[in-house]
């Protein structure tokens, strides 16, 4: 049976239309997927703003930021290094893991003070340097940052709380461990003009 020219043209037209529709469908799917990925990334970048004195569950730690102060001496009464002053943030800190730990150094970051080191932590109850924090024993602590004496300080500190999550088996060694989950909360903390008096 001889196929007519019209029939061949119709088949070519249908084939072209099918390819066009398939291509458009693929492009639409890719666009939707990209849009959803960008939406998810944008949502992940929106860090919750938390009020002062609000408990924050950071996975390995629970922290309640209470107040800040500025002064010439450390919580234990020692003088701040020459040419420097201390930013002191008081908080409640609880170790939510099953083991004692002193890996809280990166828990809190000051984001509106550039090139600032990790803070030193002190126990409030005996003014000693904080070492290991025992599981499920909340402690009143102070975090201290030493900054240059002539540093211009903001009226409000911007604090970020960094989270951690537990994996029973990591991807590299198949061993249990705690891993960073990024910034989970931000706190705007007014910086008081002077440090509260401490007992001698």
PDB file of C-alpha atoms in Angstrom:
ATOM      1  CA  UNK A   1       0.000   0.000   0.000  1.00  0.00           C
ATOM      2  CA  UNK A   2       1.473   3.353  -1.040  1.00  0.00           C
ATOM      3  CA  UNK A   3       1.451   6.021   1.650  1.00  0.00           C
ATOM      4  CA  UNK A   4       0.228   9.387   0.404  1.00  0.00           C
ATOM      5  CA  UNK A   5       2.246  12.573   0.782  1.00  0.00           C
ATOM      6  CA  UNK A   6      -0.459  14.028   3.010  1.00  0.00           C
ATOM      7  CA  UNK A   7      -0.295  11.059   5.355  1.00  0.00           C
ATOM      8  CA  UNK A   8       3.506  11.295   5.649  1.00  0.00           C
ATOM      9  CA  UNK A   9       3.275  15.038   6.315  1.00  0.00           C
ATOM     10  CA  UNK A  10       0.635  14.425   8.993  1.00  0.00           C
ATOM     11  CA  UNK A  11       2.837  11.840  10.729  1.00  0.00           C
ATOM     12  CA  UNK A  12       5.842  14.189  10.647  1.00  0.00           C
ATOM     13  CA  UNK A  13       3.683  16.963  12.072  1.00  0.00           C
ATOM     14  CA  UNK A  14       2.423  14.709  14.901  1.00  0.00           C
ATOM     15  CA  UNK A  15       5.983  13.555  15.665  1.00  0.00           C
ATOM     16  CA  UNK A  16       7.225  17.133  15.810  1.00  0.00           C
ATOM     17  CA  UNK A  17       4.307  18.122  18.065  1.00  0.00           C
ATOM     18  CA  UNK A  18       5.003  15.174  20.395  1.00  0.00           C
ATOM     19  CA  UNK A  19       8.676  16.163  20.689  1.00  0.00           C
ATOM     20  CA  UNK A  20       7.708  19.787  21.294  1.00  0.00           C
ATOM     21  CA  UNK A  21       5.267  18.829  24.056  1.00  0.00           C
ATOM     22  CA  UNK A  22       7.817  16.469  25.649  1.00  0.00           C
ATOM     23  CA  UNK A  23      10.453  19.199  25.591  1.00  0.00           C
ATOM     24  CA  UNK A  24       8.055  21.740  27.064  1.00  0.00           C
ATOM     25  CA  UNK A  25       7.060  19.277  29.788  1.00  0.00           C
ATOM     26  CA  UNK A  26      10.702  18.641  30.664  1.00  0.00           C
ATOM     27  CA  UNK A  27      11.420  22.375  30.752  1.00  0.00           C
ATOM     28  CA  UNK A  28       8.404  22.966  32.986  1.00  0.00           C
ATOM     29  CA  UNK A  29       9.484  20.179  35.366  1.00  0.00           C
ATOM     30  CA  UNK A  30      13.023  21.598  35.544  1.00  0.00           C
ATOM     31  CA  UNK A  31      11.663  25.102  36.215  1.00  0.00           C
ATOM     32  CA  UNK A  32       9.379  23.848  39.002  1.00  0.00           C
ATOM     33  CA  UNK A  33      12.240  21.855  40.533  1.00  0.00           C
ATOM     34  CA  UNK A  34      14.586  24.856  40.434  1.00  0.00           C
ATOM     35  CA  UNK A  35      11.920  27.106  41.921  1.00  0.00           C
ATOM     36  CA  UNK A  36      11.283  24.666  44.751  1.00  0.00           C
ATOM     37  CA  UNK A  37      15.021  24.323  45.455  1.00  0.00           C
ATOM     38  CA  UNK A  38      15.403  28.098  45.607  1.00  0.00           C
ATOM     39  CA  UNK A  39      12.366  28.319  47.902  1.00  0.00           C
ATOM     40  CA  UNK A  40      13.828  25.675  50.232  1.00  0.00           C
ATOM     41  CA  UNK A  41      17.190  27.446  50.294  1.00  0.00           C
ATOM     42  CA  UNK A  42      15.513  30.779  51.048  1.00  0.00           C
ATOM     43  CA  UNK A  43      13.505  29.200  53.855  1.00  0.00           C
ATOM     44  CA  UNK A  44      16.678  27.632  55.281  1.00  0.00           C
ATOM     45  CA  UNK A  45      18.383  31.041  55.199  1.00  0.00           C
ATOM     46  CA  UNK A  46      15.624  32.594  57.323  1.00  0.00           C
ATOM     47  CA  UNK A  47      16.910  32.113  60.867  1.00  0.00           C
ATOM     48  CA  UNK A  48      14.307  32.450  63.646  1.00  0.00           C
ATOM     49  CA  UNK A  49      14.616  35.600  65.775  1.00  0.00           C
ATOM     50  CA  UNK A  50      14.427  34.716  69.469  1.00  0.00           C
ATOM     51  CA  UNK A  51      13.693  37.013  72.383  1.00  0.00           C
ATOM     52  CA  UNK A  52      16.078  37.388  75.320  1.00  0.00           C
ATOM     53  CA  UNK A  53      15.440  34.829  78.119  1.00  0.00           C
ATOM     54  CA  UNK A  54      13.829  32.364  75.685  1.00  0.00           C
ATOM     55  CA  UNK A  55      15.064  28.740  75.904  1.00  0.00           C
ATOM     56  CA  UNK A  56      16.729  27.589  72.674  1.00  0.00           C
ATOM     57  CA  UNK A  57      17.222  23.877  71.988  1.00  0.00           C
ATOM     58  CA  UNK A  58      20.446  23.677  69.986  1.00  0.00           C
ATOM     59  CA  UNK A  59      20.537  19.881  69.820  1.00  0.00           C
ATOM     60  CA  UNK A  60      23.506  19.148  72.042  1.00  0.00           C
ATOM     61  CA  UNK A  61      22.875  22.176  74.247  1.00  0.00           C
ATOM     62  CA  UNK A  62      19.984  24.166  75.626  1.00  0.00           C
ATOM     63  CA  UNK A  63      20.767  27.830  76.158  1.00  0.00           C
ATOM     64  CA  UNK A  64      18.886  30.793  77.621  1.00  0.00           C
ATOM     65  CA  UNK A  65      20.584  34.139  76.988  1.00  0.00           C
ATOM     66  CA  UNK A  66      19.712  36.567  79.770  1.00  0.00           C
ATOM     67  CA  UNK A  67      21.708  39.818  79.688  1.00  0.00           C
ATOM     68  CA  UNK A  68      24.967  41.504  78.736  1.00  0.00           C
ATOM     69  CA  UNK A  69      27.418  43.836  80.435  1.00  0.00           C
ATOM     70  CA  UNK A  70      30.656  45.664  79.689  1.00  0.00           C
ATOM     71  CA  UNK A  71      33.499  46.147  82.129  1.00  0.00           C
ATOM     72  CA  UNK A  72      37.207  46.174  82.979  1.00  0.00           C
ATOM     73  CA  UNK A  73      37.294  42.865  84.878  1.00  0.00           C
ATOM     74  CA  UNK A  74      36.479  39.215  84.306  1.00  0.00           C
ATOM     75  CA  UNK A  75      33.702  37.337  86.172  1.00  0.00           C
ATOM     76  CA  UNK A  76      36.311  35.832  88.548  1.00  0.00           C
ATOM     77  CA  UNK A  77      37.570  39.292  89.549  1.00  0.00           C
ATOM     78  CA  UNK A  78      40.743  39.165  87.445  1.00  0.00           C
ATOM     79  CA  UNK A  79      41.666  42.271  85.497  1.00  0.00           C
ATOM     80  CA  UNK A  80      41.059  42.258  81.763  1.00  0.00           C
ATOM     81  CA  UNK A  81      44.226  42.214  79.637  1.00  0.00           C
ATOM     82  CA  UNK A  82      45.922  45.587  79.259  1.00  0.00           C
ATOM     83  CA  UNK A  83      44.368  47.723  76.538  1.00  0.00           C
ATOM     84  CA  UNK A  84      41.239  45.598  76.378  1.00  0.00           C
ATOM     85  CA  UNK A  85      37.715  45.473  77.821  1.00  0.00           C
ATOM     86  CA  UNK A  86      35.289  42.598  78.360  1.00  0.00           C
ATOM     87  CA  UNK A  87      31.904  41.928  76.836  1.00  0.00           C
ATOM     88  CA  UNK A  88      30.079  39.601  79.221  1.00  0.00           C
ATOM     89  CA  UNK A  89      26.911  37.691  78.373  1.00  0.00           C
ATOM     90  CA  UNK A  90      25.064  35.838  81.136  1.00  0.00           C
ATOM     91  CA  UNK A  91      23.082  32.708  80.291  1.00  0.00           C
ATOM     92  CA  UNK A  92      21.803  29.338  81.446  1.00  0.00           C
ATOM     93  CA  UNK A  93      23.506  26.429  79.706  1.00  0.00           C
ATOM     94  CA  UNK A  94      22.478  22.767  79.803  1.00  0.00           C
ATOM     95  CA  UNK A  95      24.228  19.758  78.286  1.00  0.00           C
ATOM     96  CA  UNK A  96      21.479  17.686  76.611  1.00  0.00           C
ATOM     97  CA  UNK A  97      23.801  14.861  75.553  1.00  0.00           C
ATOM     98  CA  UNK A  98      24.587  11.722  77.536  1.00  0.00           C
ATOM     99  CA  UNK A  99      28.251  12.598  78.179  1.00  0.00           C
ATOM    100  CA  UNK A 100      30.185  15.374  79.874  1.00  0.00           C
ATOM    101  CA  UNK A 101      31.472  17.886  77.339  1.00  0.00           C
ATOM    102  CA  UNK A 102      33.391  21.138  76.997  1.00  0.00           C
ATOM    103  CA  UNK A 103      32.667  21.577  73.274  1.00  0.00           C
ATOM    104  CA  UNK A 104      30.462  24.649  73.705  1.00  0.00           C
ATOM    105  CA  UNK A 105      33.054  27.154  72.427  1.00  0.00           C
ATOM    106  CA  UNK A 106      31.289  27.720  69.096  1.00  0.00           C
ATOM    107  CA  UNK A 107      27.740  27.644  70.498  1.00  0.00           C
ATOM    108  CA  UNK A 108      27.334  31.438  70.469  1.00  0.00           C
ATOM    109  CA  UNK A 109      28.741  33.934  67.966  1.00  0.00           C
ATOM    110  CA  UNK A 110      28.676  37.725  67.956  1.00  0.00           C
ATOM    111  CA  UNK A 111      27.888  38.641  64.373  1.00  0.00           C
ATOM    112  CA  UNK A 112      28.123  42.429  64.477  1.00  0.00           C
ATOM    113  CA  UNK A 113      31.658  42.533  65.882  1.00  0.00           C
ATOM    114  CA  UNK A 114      34.288  41.592  63.261  1.00  0.00           C
ATOM    115  CA  UNK A 115      37.263  39.286  63.864  1.00  0.00           C
ATOM    116  CA  UNK A 116      36.271  38.387  67.389  1.00  0.00           C
ATOM    117  CA  UNK A 117      37.643  35.170  68.980  1.00  0.00           C
ATOM    118  CA  UNK A 118      35.637  32.482  70.753  1.00  0.00           C
ATOM    119  CA  UNK A 119      34.513  33.448  74.268  1.00  0.00           C
ATOM    120  CA  UNK A 120      35.830  32.142  77.573  1.00  0.00           C
ATOM    121  CA  UNK A 121      33.116  30.620  79.773  1.00  0.00           C
ATOM    122  CA  UNK A 122      32.840  30.963  83.571  1.00  0.00           C
ATOM    123  CA  UNK A 123      30.557  29.312  86.121  1.00  0.00           C
ATOM    124  CA  UNK A 124      28.445  31.934  87.888  1.00  0.00           C
ATOM    125  CA  UNK A 125      28.103  30.015  91.180  1.00  0.00           C
ATOM    126  CA  UNK A 126      31.848  29.916  91.975  1.00  0.00           C
ATOM    127  CA  UNK A 127      33.257  32.261  89.278  1.00  0.00           C
ATOM    128  CA  UNK A 128      35.665  29.550  88.071  1.00  0.00           C
ATOM    129  CA  UNK A 129      36.480  28.853  84.444  1.00  0.00           C
ATOM    130  CA  UNK A 130      33.948  26.381  83.040  1.00  0.00           C
ATOM    131  CA  UNK A 131      35.429  23.111  81.819  1.00  0.00           C
ATOM    132  CA  UNK A 132      33.236  20.045  81.338  1.00  0.00           C
ATOM    133  CA  UNK A 133      29.510  20.550  81.611  1.00  0.00           C
ATOM    134  CA  UNK A 134      27.763  17.519  83.086  1.00  0.00           C
ATOM    135  CA  UNK A 135      24.688  16.023  81.369  1.00  0.00           C
ATOM    136  CA  UNK A 136      21.267  17.352  82.391  1.00  0.00           C
ATOM    137  CA  UNK A 137      22.665  19.772  84.982  1.00  0.00           C
ATOM    138  CA  UNK A 138      21.750  23.344  83.945  1.00  0.00           C
ATOM    139  CA  UNK A 139      24.351  25.904  85.004  1.00  0.00           C
ATOM    140  CA  UNK A 140      24.313  29.689  85.157  1.00  0.00           C
ATOM    141  CA  UNK A 141      27.366  30.735  83.157  1.00  0.00           C
ATOM    142  CA  UNK A 142      28.910  33.832  81.613  1.00  0.00           C
ATOM    143  CA  UNK A 143      30.578  34.016  78.226  1.00  0.00           C
ATOM    144  CA  UNK A 144      33.338  36.623  77.963  1.00  0.00           C
ATOM    145  CA  UNK A 145      34.890  38.219  74.885  1.00  0.00           C
ATOM    146  CA  UNK A 146      37.906  40.499  75.278  1.00  0.00           C
ATOM    147  CA  UNK A 147      37.963  43.313  72.724  1.00  0.00           C
ATOM    148  CA  UNK A 148      40.290  46.299  72.207  1.00  0.00           C
ATOM    149  CA  UNK A 149      39.611  49.091  74.700  1.00  0.00           C
ATOM    150  CA  UNK A 150      39.036  51.596  71.896  1.00  0.00           C
ATOM    151  CA  UNK A 151      36.757  49.289  69.872  1.00  0.00           C
ATOM    152  CA  UNK A 152      33.478  50.875  68.811  1.00  0.00           C
ATOM    153  CA  UNK A 153      30.737  48.668  70.195  1.00  0.00           C
ATOM    154  CA  UNK A 154      27.121  48.470  69.032  1.00  0.00           C
ATOM    155  CA  UNK A 155      24.277  49.384  71.361  1.00  0.00           C
ATOM    156  CA  UNK A 156      22.729  45.983  70.596  1.00  0.00           C
ATOM    157  CA  UNK A 157      24.708  42.757  70.267  1.00  0.00           C
ATOM    158  CA  UNK A 158      23.647  40.365  67.511  1.00  0.00           C
ATOM    159  CA  UNK A 159      24.101  36.802  68.739  1.00  0.00           C
ATOM    160  CA  UNK A 160      23.762  33.635  66.682  1.00  0.00           C
ATOM    161  CA  UNK A 161      23.241  30.255  68.298  1.00  0.00           C
ATOM    162  CA  UNK A 162      24.800  27.347  66.416  1.00  0.00           C
ATOM    163  CA  UNK A 163      23.051  23.966  66.525  1.00  0.00           C
ATOM    164  CA  UNK A 164      24.306  20.374  66.455  1.00  0.00           C
ATOM    165  CA  UNK A 165      22.566  17.100  65.677  1.00  0.00           C
ATOM    166  CA  UNK A 166      23.465  13.532  66.639  1.00  0.00           C
ATOM    167  CA  UNK A 167      24.085  10.765  64.093  1.00  0.00           C
ATOM    168  CA  UNK A 168      24.422   7.170  65.355  1.00  0.00           C
ATOM    169  CA  UNK A 169      26.652   6.445  62.336  1.00  0.00           C
ATOM    170  CA  UNK A 170      28.484   9.080  60.322  1.00  0.00           C
ATOM    171  CA  UNK A 171      29.144   8.734  56.597  1.00  0.00           C
ATOM    172  CA  UNK A 172      32.926   8.537  56.907  1.00  0.00           C
ATOM    173  CA  UNK A 173      33.728   6.202  59.792  1.00  0.00           C
ATOM    174  CA  UNK A 174      30.283   4.754  60.617  1.00  0.00           C
ATOM    175  CA  UNK A 175      30.823   6.055  64.148  1.00  0.00           C
ATOM    176  CA  UNK A 176      28.421   8.046  66.347  1.00  0.00           C
ATOM    177  CA  UNK A 177      28.933  11.767  66.736  1.00  0.00           C
ATOM    178  CA  UNK A 178      27.573  15.301  66.882  1.00  0.00           C
ATOM    179  CA  UNK A 179      27.562  17.401  63.724  1.00  0.00           C
ATOM    180  CA  UNK A 180      26.833  21.037  62.929  1.00  0.00           C
ATOM    181  CA  UNK A 181      23.301  21.924  61.862  1.00  0.00           C
ATOM    182  CA  UNK A 182      24.147  25.601  61.256  1.00  0.00           C
ATOM    183  CA  UNK A 183      22.662  28.710  62.816  1.00  0.00           C
ATOM    184  CA  UNK A 184      19.334  27.947  64.468  1.00  0.00           C
ATOM    185  CA  UNK A 185      18.488  31.219  66.231  1.00  0.00           C
ATOM    186  CA  UNK A 186      19.406  34.895  66.397  1.00  0.00           C
ATOM    187  CA  UNK A 187      19.080  37.136  69.433  1.00  0.00           C
ATOM    188  CA  UNK A 188      19.267  40.933  69.656  1.00  0.00           C
ATOM    189  CA  UNK A 189      20.768  41.672  73.079  1.00  0.00           C
ATOM    190  CA  UNK A 190      21.098  45.260  74.357  1.00  0.00           C
ATOM    191  CA  UNK A 191      24.639  45.916  75.595  1.00  0.00           C
ATOM    192  CA  UNK A 192      24.598  47.530  79.034  1.00  0.00           C
ATOM    193  CA  UNK A 193      27.115  50.245  79.812  1.00  0.00           C
ATOM    194  CA  UNK A 194      28.888  48.606  82.737  1.00  0.00           C
ATOM    195  CA  UNK A 195      29.396  45.243  84.368  1.00  0.00           C
ATOM    196  CA  UNK A 196      27.491  44.435  87.577  1.00  0.00           C
ATOM    197  CA  UNK A 197      29.575  44.517  90.738  1.00  0.00           C
ATOM    198  CA  UNK A 198      31.131  41.179  91.754  1.00  0.00           C
ATOM    199  CA  UNK A 199      31.957  40.000  95.250  1.00  0.00           C
ATOM    200  CA  UNK A 200      35.707  40.208  96.161  1.00  0.00           C
TER     201      UNK A 200
END
